[in-house]
GROMACS .gro file of N, CA and C in nm:
model
  486
    1VAL      N    1  -3.403 -19.734 -17.049
    1VAL     CA    2  -3.504 -19.778 -16.936
    1VAL      C    3  -3.430 -19.804 -16.828
    2TYR      N    4  -3.482 -19.783 -16.711
    2TYR     CA    5  -3.409 -19.828 -16.562
    2TYR      C    6  -3.499 -19.956 -16.508
    3VAL      N    7  -3.473 -20.040 -16.465
    3VAL     CA    8  -3.568 -20.123 -16.415
    3VAL      C    9  -3.485 -20.141 -16.264
    4ALA      N   10  -3.582 -20.121 -16.171
    4ALA     CA   11  -3.537 -20.108 -16.038
    4ALA      C   12  -3.641 -20.137 -15.926
    5THR      N   13  -3.579 -20.167 -15.795
    5THR     CA   14  -3.703 -20.169 -15.711
    5THR      C   15  -3.737 -20.028 -15.644
    6PRO      N   16  -3.833 -19.994 -15.571
    6PRO     CA   17  -3.889 -19.893 -15.529
    6PRO      C   18  -3.769 -19.808 -15.439
    7ASP      N   19  -3.715 -19.882 -15.372
    7ASP     CA   20  -3.575 -19.809 -15.288
    7ASP      C   21  -3.451 -19.804 -15.329
    8ALA      N   22  -3.435 -19.824 -15.484
    8ALA     CA   23  -3.319 -19.773 -15.545
    8ALA      C   24  -3.296 -19.652 -15.585
    9VAL      N   25  -3.168 -19.615 -15.605
    9VAL     CA   26  -3.132 -19.488 -15.650
    9VAL      C   27  -3.246 -19.412 -15.768
   10LYS      N   28  -3.269 -19.321 -15.740
   10LYS     CA   29  -3.376 -19.243 -15.867
   10LYS      C   30  -3.289 -19.189 -15.982
   11PRO      N   31  -3.329 -19.241 -16.078
   11PRO     CA   32  -3.247 -19.158 -16.215
   11PRO      C   33  -3.318 -19.008 -16.232
   12ASN      N   34  -3.249 -18.996 -16.341
   12ASN     CA   35  -3.303 -18.854 -16.402
   12ASN      C   36  -3.432 -18.851 -16.426
   13ALA      N   37  -3.548 -18.762 -16.436
   13ALA     CA   38  -3.685 -18.792 -16.454
   13ALA      C   39  -3.720 -18.833 -16.594
   14ALA      N   40  -3.568 -18.763 -16.664
   14ALA     CA   41  -3.637 -18.802 -16.826
   14ALA      C   42  -3.606 -18.966 -16.864
   15VAL      N   43  -3.567 -19.025 -16.758
   15VAL     CA   44  -3.531 -19.186 -16.775
   15VAL      C   45  -3.659 -19.256 -16.757
   16LYS      N   46  -3.723 -19.336 -16.829
   16LYS     CA   47  -3.828 -19.431 -16.829
   16LYS      C   48  -3.786 -19.506 -16.672
   17THR      N   49  -3.867 -19.543 -16.621
   17THR     CA   50  -3.850 -19.617 -16.492
   17THR      C   51  -3.974 -19.742 -16.477
   18VAL      N   52  -3.899 -19.864 -16.477
   18VAL     CA   53  -4.007 -19.948 -16.447
   18VAL      C   54  -3.984 -20.029 -16.305
   19THR      N   55  -4.069 -19.993 -16.209
   19THR     CA   56  -4.050 -20.039 -16.074
   19THR      C   57  -4.120 -20.199 -16.063
   20VAL      N   58  -4.018 -20.265 -15.985
   20VAL     CA   59  -4.053 -20.393 -15.972
   20VAL      C   60  -4.018 -20.431 -15.807
   21SER      N   61  -4.106 -20.531 -15.759
   21SER     CA   62  -4.091 -20.576 -15.637
   21SER      C   63  -4.031 -20.717 -15.607
   22THR      N   64  -4.018 -20.775 -15.711
   22THR     CA   65  -3.974 -20.927 -15.703
   22THR      C   66  -3.855 -20.955 -15.814
   23THR      N   67  -3.796 -21.075 -15.801
   23THR     CA   68  -3.725 -21.131 -15.923
   23THR      C   69  -3.796 -21.167 -16.014
   24ALA      N   70  -3.875 -21.207 -15.982
   24ALA     CA   71  -3.973 -21.257 -16.102
   24ALA      C   72  -4.029 -21.151 -16.166
   25GLU      N   73  -4.066 -21.023 -16.128
   25GLU     CA   74  -4.089 -20.896 -16.185
   25GLU      C   75  -3.988 -20.863 -16.256
   26MET      N   76  -3.881 -20.849 -16.227
   26MET     CA   77  -3.750 -20.797 -16.267
   26MET      C   78  -3.721 -20.894 -16.373
   27TYR      N   79  -3.738 -20.990 -16.363
   27TYR     CA   80  -3.682 -21.091 -16.474
   27TYR      C   81  -3.793 -21.035 -16.596
   28ARG      N   82  -3.925 -21.038 -16.594
   28ARG     CA   83  -4.007 -21.023 -16.684
   28ARG      C   84  -3.980 -20.860 -16.759
   29ALA      N   85  -3.979 -20.756 -16.684
   29ALA     CA   86  -3.960 -20.659 -16.729
   29ALA      C   87  -3.815 -20.637 -16.786
   30VAL      N   88  -3.713 -20.677 -16.764
   30VAL     CA   89  -3.606 -20.660 -16.814
   30VAL      C   90  -3.575 -20.741 -16.951
   31LEU      N   91  -3.633 -20.862 -16.968
   31LEU     CA   92  -3.663 -20.930 -17.106
   31LEU      C   93  -3.776 -20.851 -17.175
   32GLU      N   94  -3.870 -20.783 -17.134
   32GLU     CA   95  -3.946 -20.718 -17.207
   32GLU      C   96  -3.886 -20.586 -17.281
   33GLU      N   97  -3.813 -20.530 -17.193
   33GLU     CA   98  -3.721 -20.383 -17.217
   33GLU      C   99  -3.600 -20.422 -17.319
   34THR      N  100  -3.555 -20.520 -17.305
   34THR     CA  101  -3.457 -20.558 -17.377
   34THR      C  102  -3.460 -20.563 -17.524
   35GLU      N  103  -3.625 -20.583 -17.573
   35GLU     CA  104  -3.629 -20.577 -17.712
   35GLU      C  105  -3.591 -20.431 -17.777
   36ASN      N  106  -3.606 -20.350 -17.689
   36ASN     CA  107  -3.577 -20.211 -17.738
   36ASN      C  108  -3.461 -20.128 -17.717
   37ALA      N  109  -3.364 -20.233 -17.650
   37ALA     CA  110  -3.242 -20.197 -17.590
   37ALA      C  111  -3.118 -20.195 -17.716
   38ASP      N  112  -3.007 -20.118 -17.714
   38ASP     CA  113  -2.899 -20.156 -17.781
   38ASP      C  114  -2.778 -20.185 -17.664
   39ILE      N  115  -2.810 -20.159 -17.553
   39ILE     CA  116  -2.702 -20.228 -17.434
   39ILE      C  117  -2.781 -20.240 -17.321
   40VAL      N  118  -2.764 -20.335 -17.266
   40VAL     CA  119  -2.834 -20.378 -17.125
   40VAL      C  120  -2.703 -20.391 -17.022
   41ILE      N  121  -2.732 -20.306 -16.926
   41ILE     CA  122  -2.628 -20.307 -16.806
   41ILE      C  123  -2.678 -20.371 -16.681
   42LYS      N  124  -2.635 -20.484 -16.670
   42LYS     CA  125  -2.721 -20.570 -16.519
   42LYS      C  126  -2.641 -20.526 -16.441
   43ALA      N  127  -2.671 -20.413 -16.340
   43ALA     CA  128  -2.562 -20.361 -16.272
   43ALA      C  129  -2.568 -20.427 -16.120
   44ALA      N  130  -2.676 -20.488 -16.087
   44ALA     CA  131  -2.689 -20.547 -15.968
   44ALA      C  132  -2.781 -20.666 -16.003
   45ALA      N  133  -2.748 -20.791 -15.923
   45ALA     CA  134  -2.820 -20.907 -15.928
   45ALA      C  135  -2.926 -20.913 -15.788
   46PRO      N  136  -3.060 -20.940 -15.827
   46PRO     CA  137  -3.149 -20.977 -15.701
   46PRO      C  138  -3.126 -21.097 -15.681
   47ALA      N  139  -3.211 -21.156 -15.573
   47ALA     CA  140  -3.191 -21.230 -15.495
   47ALA      C  141  -3.161 -21.370 -15.556
   48ASP      N  142  -3.070 -21.469 -15.533
   48ASP     CA  143  -3.040 -21.595 -15.614
   48ASP      C  144  -3.142 -21.687 -15.576
   49TYR      N  145  -3.229 -21.644 -15.469
   49TYR     CA  146  -3.301 -21.763 -15.409
   49TYR      C  147  -3.427 -21.681 -15.354
   50ALA      N  148  -3.532 -21.772 -15.373
   50ALA     CA  149  -3.664 -21.728 -15.316
   50ALA      C  150  -3.754 -21.821 -15.237
   51PRO      N  151  -3.826 -21.820 -15.150
   51PRO     CA  152  -3.899 -21.905 -15.068
   51PRO      C  153  -3.984 -22.013 -15.169
   52GLU      N  154  -3.958 -22.146 -15.162
   52GLU     CA  155  -4.063 -22.233 -15.242
   52GLU      C  156  -4.183 -22.191 -15.238
   53ALA      N  157  -4.264 -22.178 -15.077
   53ALA     CA  158  -4.368 -22.152 -15.080
   53ALA      C  159  -4.385 -22.034 -14.990
   54VAL      N  160  -4.531 -21.947 -14.989
   54VAL     CA  161  -4.524 -21.837 -14.933
   54VAL      C  162  -4.658 -21.860 -14.840
   55ALA      N  163  -4.641 -21.833 -14.724
   55ALA     CA  164  -4.766 -21.858 -14.627
   55ALA      C  165  -4.870 -21.735 -14.650
   56GLU      N  166  -4.997 -21.794 -14.655
   56GLU     CA  167  -5.098 -21.712 -14.663
   56GLU      C  168  -5.148 -21.623 -14.536
   57ASN      N  169  -5.104 -21.673 -14.440
   57ASN     CA  170  -5.132 -21.666 -14.318
   57ASN      C  171  -5.019 -21.646 -14.195
   58LYS      N  172  -5.056 -21.578 -14.079
   58LYS     CA  173  -4.923 -21.595 -13.978
   58LYS      C  174  -4.842 -21.724 -13.954
   59ILE      N  175  -4.749 -21.739 -13.960
   59ILE     CA  176  -4.690 -21.883 -13.911
   59ILE      C  177  -4.682 -21.877 -13.764
   60LYS      N  178  -4.725 -21.962 -13.703
   60LYS     CA  179  -4.703 -21.976 -13.535
   60LYS      C  180  -4.575 -22.001 -13.495
   61SER      N  181  -4.547 -21.986 -13.374
   61SER     CA  182  -4.401 -22.028 -13.334
   61SER      C  183  -4.400 -22.153 -13.308
   62GLY      N  184  -4.244 -22.204 -13.354
   62GLY     CA  185  -4.219 -22.327 -13.343
   62GLY      C  186  -4.110 -22.370 -13.439
   63GLU      N  187  -4.086 -22.482 -13.465
   63GLU     CA  188  -3.981 -22.509 -13.548
   63GLU      C  189  -4.031 -22.487 -13.693
   64LEU      N  190  -3.929 -22.440 -13.765
   64LEU     CA  191  -3.975 -22.360 -13.908
   64LEU      C  192  -3.861 -22.454 -14.006
   65THR      N  193  -3.914 -22.506 -14.102
   65THR     CA  194  -3.802 -22.544 -14.233
   65THR      C  195  -3.821 -22.454 -14.341
   66LEU      N  196  -3.736 -22.363 -14.399
   66LEU     CA  197  -3.756 -22.313 -14.508
   66LEU      C  198  -3.689 -22.376 -14.637
   67LYS      N  199  -3.771 -22.389 -14.723
   67LYS     CA  200  -3.714 -22.450 -14.858
   67LYS      C  201  -3.718 -22.324 -14.948
   68LEU      N  202  -3.590 -22.337 -15.016
   68LEU     CA  203  -3.572 -22.213 -15.100
   68LEU      C  204  -3.575 -22.287 -15.260
   69LYS      N  205  -3.611 -22.185 -15.349
   69LYS     CA  206  -3.588 -22.219 -15.507
   69LYS      C  207  -3.495 -22.138 -15.544
   70LYS      N  208  -3.442 -22.172 -15.668
   70LYS     CA  209  -3.341 -22.095 -15.722
   70LYS      C  210  -3.425 -21.980 -15.818
   71ASN      N  211  -3.388 -21.845 -15.806
   71ASN     CA  212  -3.459 -21.754 -15.890
   71ASN      C  213  -3.401 -21.745 -16.050
   72PRO      N  214  -3.480 -21.706 -16.142
   72PRO     CA  215  -3.397 -21.716 -16.283
   72PRO      C  216  -3.307 -21.623 -16.271
   73ASP      N  217  -3.221 -21.660 -16.365
   73ASP     CA  218  -3.079 -21.574 -16.376
   73ASP      C  219  -3.127 -21.484 -16.496
   74ILE      N  220  -3.136 -21.367 -16.463
   74ILE     CA  221  -3.184 -21.259 -16.545
   74ILE      C  222  -3.092 -21.213 -16.658
   75ALA      N  223  -2.935 -21.224 -16.616
   75ALA     CA  224  -2.850 -21.204 -16.701
   75ALA      C  225  -2.829 -21.291 -16.796
   76ALA      N  226  -2.824 -21.422 -16.768
   76ALA     CA  227  -2.808 -21.539 -16.873
   76ALA      C  228  -2.930 -21.533 -16.981
   77ALA      N  229  -3.055 -21.502 -16.901
   77ALA     CA  230  -3.153 -21.472 -17.017
   77ALA      C  231  -3.137 -21.402 -17.101
   78VAL      N  232  -3.075 -21.282 -17.059
   78VAL     CA  233  -3.066 -21.156 -17.174
   78VAL      C  234  -2.949 -21.218 -17.268
   79GLY      N  235  -2.849 -21.304 -17.208
   79GLY     CA  236  -2.753 -21.335 -17.307
   79GLY      C  237  -2.788 -21.437 -17.417
   80LYS      N  238  -2.913 -21.519 -17.389
   80LYS     CA  239  -2.960 -21.581 -17.478
   80LYS      C  240  -3.043 -21.540 -17.586
   81ILE      N  241  -3.086 -21.420 -17.551
   81ILE     CA  242  -3.192 -21.347 -17.667
   81ILE      C  243  -3.129 -21.207 -17.709
   82LYS      N  244  -2.996 -21.149 -17.676
   82LYS     CA  245  -2.962 -21.019 -17.731
   82LYS      C  246  -2.926 -21.025 -17.849
   83GLY      N  247  -2.889 -21.120 -17.912
   83GLY     CA  248  -2.854 -21.086 -18.049
   83GLY      C  249  -2.768 -20.968 -18.083
   84GLU      N  250  -2.761 -20.882 -18.147
   84GLU     CA  251  -2.641 -20.787 -18.174
   84GLU      C  252  -2.639 -20.699 -18.060
   85ARG      N  253  -2.718 -20.715 -17.946
   85ARG     CA  254  -2.717 -20.601 -17.839
   85ARG      C  255  -2.600 -20.643 -17.741
   86LYS      N  256  -2.543 -20.557 -17.680
   86LYS     CA  257  -2.443 -20.566 -17.585
   86LYS      C  258  -2.456 -20.619 -17.452
   87LEU      N  259  -2.419 -20.679 -17.371
   87LEU     CA  260  -2.471 -20.715 -17.236
   87LEU      C  261  -2.362 -20.707 -17.159
   88VAL      N  262  -2.353 -20.622 -17.031
   88VAL     CA  263  -2.267 -20.590 -16.962
   88VAL      C  264  -2.297 -20.632 -16.820
   89ILE      N  265  -2.229 -20.714 -16.748
   89ILE     CA  266  -2.286 -20.753 -16.617
   89ILE      C  267  -2.153 -20.721 -16.491
   90PHE      N  268  -2.192 -20.740 -16.405
   90PHE     CA  269  -2.095 -20.715 -16.259
   90PHE      C  270  -2.105 -20.861 -16.193
   91SER      N  271  -1.964 -20.866 -16.163
   91SER     CA  272  -1.923 -20.971 -16.070
   91SER      C  273  -1.840 -20.961 -15.948
   92ALA      N  274  -1.920 -20.988 -15.816
   92ALA     CA  275  -1.866 -20.958 -15.684
   92ALA      C  276  -1.805 -21.073 -15.683
   93GLU      N  277  -1.671 -21.077 -15.618
   93GLU     CA  278  -1.581 -21.220 -15.604
   93GLU      C  279  -1.538 -21.210 -15.472
   94THR      N  280  -1.487 -21.320 -15.418
   94THR     CA  281  -1.416 -21.321 -15.290
   94THR      C  282  -1.294 -21.405 -15.331
   95GLU      N  283  -1.259 -21.439 -15.432
   95GLU     CA  284  -1.143 -21.514 -15.465
   95GLU      C  285  -1.157 -21.539 -15.622
   96ASN      N  286  -1.037 -21.585 -15.664
   96ASN     CA  287  -1.005 -21.606 -15.811
   96ASN      C  288  -1.082 -21.509 -15.880
   97LEU      N  289  -1.045 -21.383 -15.872
   97LEU     CA  290  -1.126 -21.273 -15.968
   97LEU      C  291  -1.110 -21.307 -16.098
   98LYS      N  292  -1.020 -21.305 -16.145
   98LYS     CA  293  -1.018 -21.321 -16.292
   98LYS      C  294  -1.062 -21.451 -16.389
   99GLU      N  295  -1.050 -21.545 -16.280
   99GLU     CA  296  -1.109 -21.699 -16.351
   99GLU      C  297  -1.259 -21.695 -16.337
  100ASN      N  298  -1.305 -21.658 -16.202
  100ASN     CA  299  -1.436 -21.680 -16.180
  100ASN      C  300  -1.521 -21.572 -16.285
  101ALA      N  301  -1.473 -21.436 -16.283
  101ALA     CA  302  -1.558 -21.359 -16.358
  101ALA      C  303  -1.546 -21.367 -16.510
  102THR      N  304  -1.419 -21.410 -16.544
  102THR     CA  305  -1.428 -21.458 -16.712
  102THR      C  306  -1.527 -21.588 -16.734
  103GLU      N  307  -1.528 -21.670 -16.625
  103GLU     CA  308  -1.632 -21.791 -16.658
  103GLU      C  309  -1.749 -21.755 -16.652
  104LYS      N  310  -1.804 -21.642 -16.576
  104LYS     CA  311  -1.937 -21.578 -16.570
  104LYS      C  312  -1.961 -21.499 -16.701
  105LEU      N  313  -1.847 -21.457 -16.728
  105LEU     CA  314  -1.891 -21.362 -16.870
  105LEU      C  315  -1.923 -21.479 -16.992
  106LYS      N  316  -1.862 -21.585 -16.981
  106LYS     CA  317  -1.889 -21.692 -17.115
  106LYS      C  318  -2.026 -21.742 -17.055
  107LYS      N  319  -2.023 -21.790 -16.946
  107LYS     CA  320  -2.150 -21.850 -16.923
  107LYS      C  321  -2.300 -21.751 -16.958
  108LYS      N  322  -2.259 -21.620 -16.919
  108LYS     CA  323  -2.417 -21.564 -16.930
  108LYS      C  324  -2.432 -21.507 -17.051
  109GLY      N  325  -2.326 -21.496 -17.136
  109GLY     CA  326  -2.329 -21.475 -17.267
  109GLY      C  327  -2.308 -21.320 -17.266
  110ALA      N  328  -2.218 -21.272 -17.181
  110ALA     CA  329  -2.225 -21.143 -17.171
  110ALA      C  330  -2.097 -21.090 -17.263
  111ASP      N  331  -2.083 -20.957 -17.301
  111ASP     CA  332  -1.984 -20.910 -17.378
  111ASP      C  333  -1.891 -20.805 -17.296
  112MET      N  334  -1.919 -20.796 -17.178
  112MET     CA  335  -1.774 -20.705 -17.074
  112MET      C  336  -1.874 -20.755 -16.939
  113VAL      N  337  -1.757 -20.766 -16.841
  113VAL     CA  338  -1.803 -20.827 -16.686
  113VAL      C  339  -1.688 -20.688 -16.633
  114VAL      N  340  -1.745 -20.633 -16.509
  114VAL     CA  341  -1.664 -20.554 -16.459
  114VAL      C  342  -1.692 -20.609 -16.319
  115ALA      N  343  -1.561 -20.672 -16.266
  115ALA     CA  344  -1.546 -20.752 -16.159
  115ALA      C  345  -1.460 -20.677 -16.043
  116ASN      N  346  -1.481 -20.702 -15.922
  116ASN     CA  347  -1.403 -20.671 -15.804
  116ASN      C  348  -1.413 -20.780 -15.681
  117ASN      N  349  -1.295 -20.797 -15.622
  117ASN     CA  350  -1.285 -20.844 -15.501
  117ASN      C  351  -1.352 -20.783 -15.406
  118VAL      N  352  -1.480 -20.797 -15.321
  118VAL     CA  353  -1.537 -20.753 -15.225
  118VAL      C  354  -1.463 -20.735 -15.120
  119LEU      N  355  -1.345 -20.835 -15.102
  119LEU     CA  356  -1.278 -20.838 -14.955
  119LEU      C  357  -1.166 -20.718 -14.962
  120THR      N  358  -1.158 -20.658 -15.068
  120THR     CA  359  -1.026 -20.601 -15.070
  120THR      C  360  -1.075 -20.460 -15.015
  121PRO      N  361  -0.979 -20.397 -14.915
  121PRO     CA  362  -1.036 -20.260 -14.850
  121PRO      C  363  -1.027 -20.187 -14.990
  122GLY      N  364  -1.129 -20.082 -14.987
  122GLY     CA  365  -1.150 -19.969 -15.062
  122GLY      C  366  -1.246 -20.055 -15.194
  123ALA      N  367  -1.268 -20.125 -15.170
  123ALA     CA  368  -1.372 -20.194 -15.290
  123ALA      C  369  -1.521 -20.283 -15.205
  124GLY      N  370  -1.598 -20.287 -15.317
  124GLY     CA  371  -1.706 -20.362 -15.287
  124GLY      C  372  -1.839 -20.260 -15.228
  125PHE      N  373  -1.902 -20.297 -15.107
  125PHE     CA  374  -2.026 -20.243 -15.084
  125PHE      C  375  -2.033 -20.119 -15.021
  126SER      N  376  -1.964 -20.130 -14.887
  126SER     CA  377  -2.014 -20.024 -14.784
  126SER      C  378  -1.884 -19.930 -14.816
  127THR      N  379  -1.859 -19.862 -14.927
  127THR     CA  380  -1.767 -19.754 -14.970
  127THR      C  381  -1.773 -19.680 -15.071
  128ASP      N  382  -1.742 -19.572 -15.098
  128ASP     CA  383  -1.735 -19.480 -15.169
  128ASP      C  384  -1.648 -19.481 -15.304
  129THR      N  385  -1.553 -19.577 -15.291
  129THR     CA  386  -1.451 -19.632 -15.361
  129THR      C  387  -1.459 -19.762 -15.419
  130ASN      N  388  -1.414 -19.827 -15.535
  130ASN     CA  389  -1.399 -19.933 -15.570
  130ASN      C  390  -1.258 -19.966 -15.646
  131ILE      N  391  -1.234 -20.085 -15.683
  131ILE     CA  392  -1.130 -20.117 -15.714
  131ILE      C  393  -1.137 -20.278 -15.829
  132ALA      N  394  -1.168 -20.238 -15.922
  132ALA     CA  395  -1.240 -20.347 -16.028
  132ALA      C  396  -1.143 -20.366 -16.173
  133ALA      N  397  -1.223 -20.459 -16.215
  133ALA     CA  398  -1.099 -20.485 -16.329
  133ALA      C  399  -1.226 -20.519 -16.430
  134ILE      N  400  -1.219 -20.464 -16.556
  134ILE     CA  401  -1.304 -20.506 -16.698
  134ILE      C  402  -1.247 -20.580 -16.763
  135ILE      N  403  -1.337 -20.692 -16.771
  135ILE     CA  404  -1.299 -20.803 -16.862
  135ILE      C  405  -1.389 -20.832 -16.977
  136THR      N  406  -1.333 -20.844 -17.107
  136THR     CA  407  -1.413 -20.895 -17.216
  136THR      C  408  -1.346 -21.024 -17.275
  137GLU      N  409  -1.386 -21.046 -17.381
  137GLU     CA  410  -1.369 -21.192 -17.440
  137GLU      C  411  -1.206 -21.192 -17.458
  138LYS      N  412  -1.173 -21.039 -17.515
  138LYS     CA  413  -1.018 -20.998 -17.567
  138LYS      C  414  -0.928 -20.936 -17.474
  139SER      N  415  -0.973 -20.907 -17.339
  139SER     CA  416  -0.888 -20.830 -17.262
  139SER      C  417  -0.929 -20.819 -17.117
  140PHE      N  418  -0.798 -20.780 -17.011
  140PHE     CA  419  -0.846 -20.808 -16.889
  140PHE      C  420  -0.732 -20.665 -16.818
  141VAL      N  421  -0.840 -20.562 -16.782
  141VAL     CA  422  -0.780 -20.447 -16.761
  141VAL      C  423  -0.823 -20.449 -16.601
  142GLN      N  424  -0.687 -20.455 -16.511
  142GLN     CA  425  -0.708 -20.415 -16.370
  142GLN      C  426  -0.712 -20.255 -16.358
  143LEU      N  427  -0.805 -20.206 -16.281
  143LEU     CA  428  -0.817 -20.052 -16.275
  143LEU      C  429  -0.749 -20.024 -16.121
  144ASP      N  430  -0.700 -19.890 -16.113
  144ASP     CA  431  -0.667 -19.879 -15.970
  144ASP      C  432  -0.794 -19.824 -15.892
  145LYS      N  433  -0.730 -19.783 -15.757
  145LYS     CA  434  -0.882 -19.741 -15.659
  145LYS      C  435  -0.930 -19.617 -15.719
  146MET      N  436  -1.083 -19.597 -15.722
  146MET     CA  437  -1.096 -19.490 -15.766
  146MET      C  438  -1.241 -19.426 -15.716
  147THR      N  439  -1.297 -19.350 -15.751
  147THR     CA  440  -1.439 -19.318 -15.653
  147THR      C  441  -1.531 -19.408 -15.775
  148LYS      N  442  -1.651 -19.431 -15.695
  148LYS     CA  443  -1.737 -19.519 -15.783
  148LYS      C  444  -1.800 -19.437 -15.894
  149ARG      N  445  -1.789 -19.298 -15.893
  149ARG     CA  446  -1.848 -19.233 -16.000
  149ARG      C  447  -1.737 -19.213 -16.104
  150GLU      N  448  -1.613 -19.200 -16.067
  150GLU     CA  449  -1.490 -19.243 -16.168
  150GLU      C  450  -1.497 -19.362 -16.256
  151LEU      N  451  -1.552 -19.460 -16.159
  151LEU     CA  452  -1.562 -19.612 -16.226
  151LEU      C  453  -1.646 -19.620 -16.338
  152ALA      N  454  -1.776 -19.527 -16.294
  152ALA     CA  455  -1.892 -19.544 -16.360
  152ALA      C  456  -1.831 -19.481 -16.509
  153ASP      N  457  -1.771 -19.373 -16.493
  153ASP     CA  458  -1.703 -19.280 -16.643
  153ASP      C  459  -1.629 -19.397 -16.698
  154VAL      N  460  -1.556 -19.468 -16.631
  154VAL     CA  461  -1.439 -19.573 -16.726
  154VAL      C  462  -1.535 -19.681 -16.793
  155ILE      N  463  -1.630 -19.730 -16.707
  155ILE     CA  464  -1.744 -19.843 -16.771
  155ILE      C  465  -1.778 -19.796 -16.874
  156LEU      N  466  -1.855 -19.661 -16.872
  156LEU     CA  467  -1.917 -19.621 -17.005
  156LEU      C  468  -1.849 -19.623 -17.118
  157ASP      N  469  -1.709 -19.568 -17.080
  157ASP     CA  470  -1.602 -19.549 -17.179
  157ASP      C  471  -1.577 -19.684 -17.249
  158GLU      N  472  -1.554 -19.786 -17.177
  158GLU     CA  473  -1.530 -19.917 -17.225
  158GLU      C  474  -1.661 -19.982 -17.284
  159ILE      N  475  -1.775 -19.942 -17.262
  159ILE     CA  476  -1.884 -19.982 -17.334
  159ILE      C  477  -1.895 -19.931 -17.469
  160ILE      N  478  -1.891 -19.798 -17.502
  160ILE     CA  479  -1.868 -19.743 -17.617
  160ILE      C  480  -1.756 -19.817 -17.716
  161LYS      N  481  -1.638 -19.867 -17.637
  161LYS     CA  482  -1.543 -19.927 -17.738
  161LYS      C  483  -1.609 -20.067 -17.792
  162LEU      N  484  -1.708 -20.107 -17.725
  162LEU     CA  485  -1.777 -20.244 -17.765
  162LEU      C  486  -1.821 -20.233 -17.905
   0.00000   0.00000   0.00000
């Protein structure tokens, strides 16, 4: 099952897709679909914060104070209910990659984290390549620069080993 926003990459038509528009909708959909999963791959995190209140009418010009509330942590929620299922998460870091990603692995109850330093040239968001590390409770494997497609294959091979 593929849970995503309407503008996300479209999977093969044979893949069941659940379309969501908010983090709250994604939270509910992922937790519901986890019941039938063997492996949950949380490839992207939605917004960490949401507006505390949403205006029903246009806000007139003038000074505005925006109050935010923390959105639910979907990966951590899956980590708490996963049982024998495997949870794979991703960690975009800007410093202390191994330490921060390992802490995230433990905190969220994940089985594997794919981490990268998004400040490294050739890694991160606006490029077709990535330089990632795959971390489990027992191992840390730093990968060389490769295309994101190649990295996807490596990640799936590592998931099979779980």
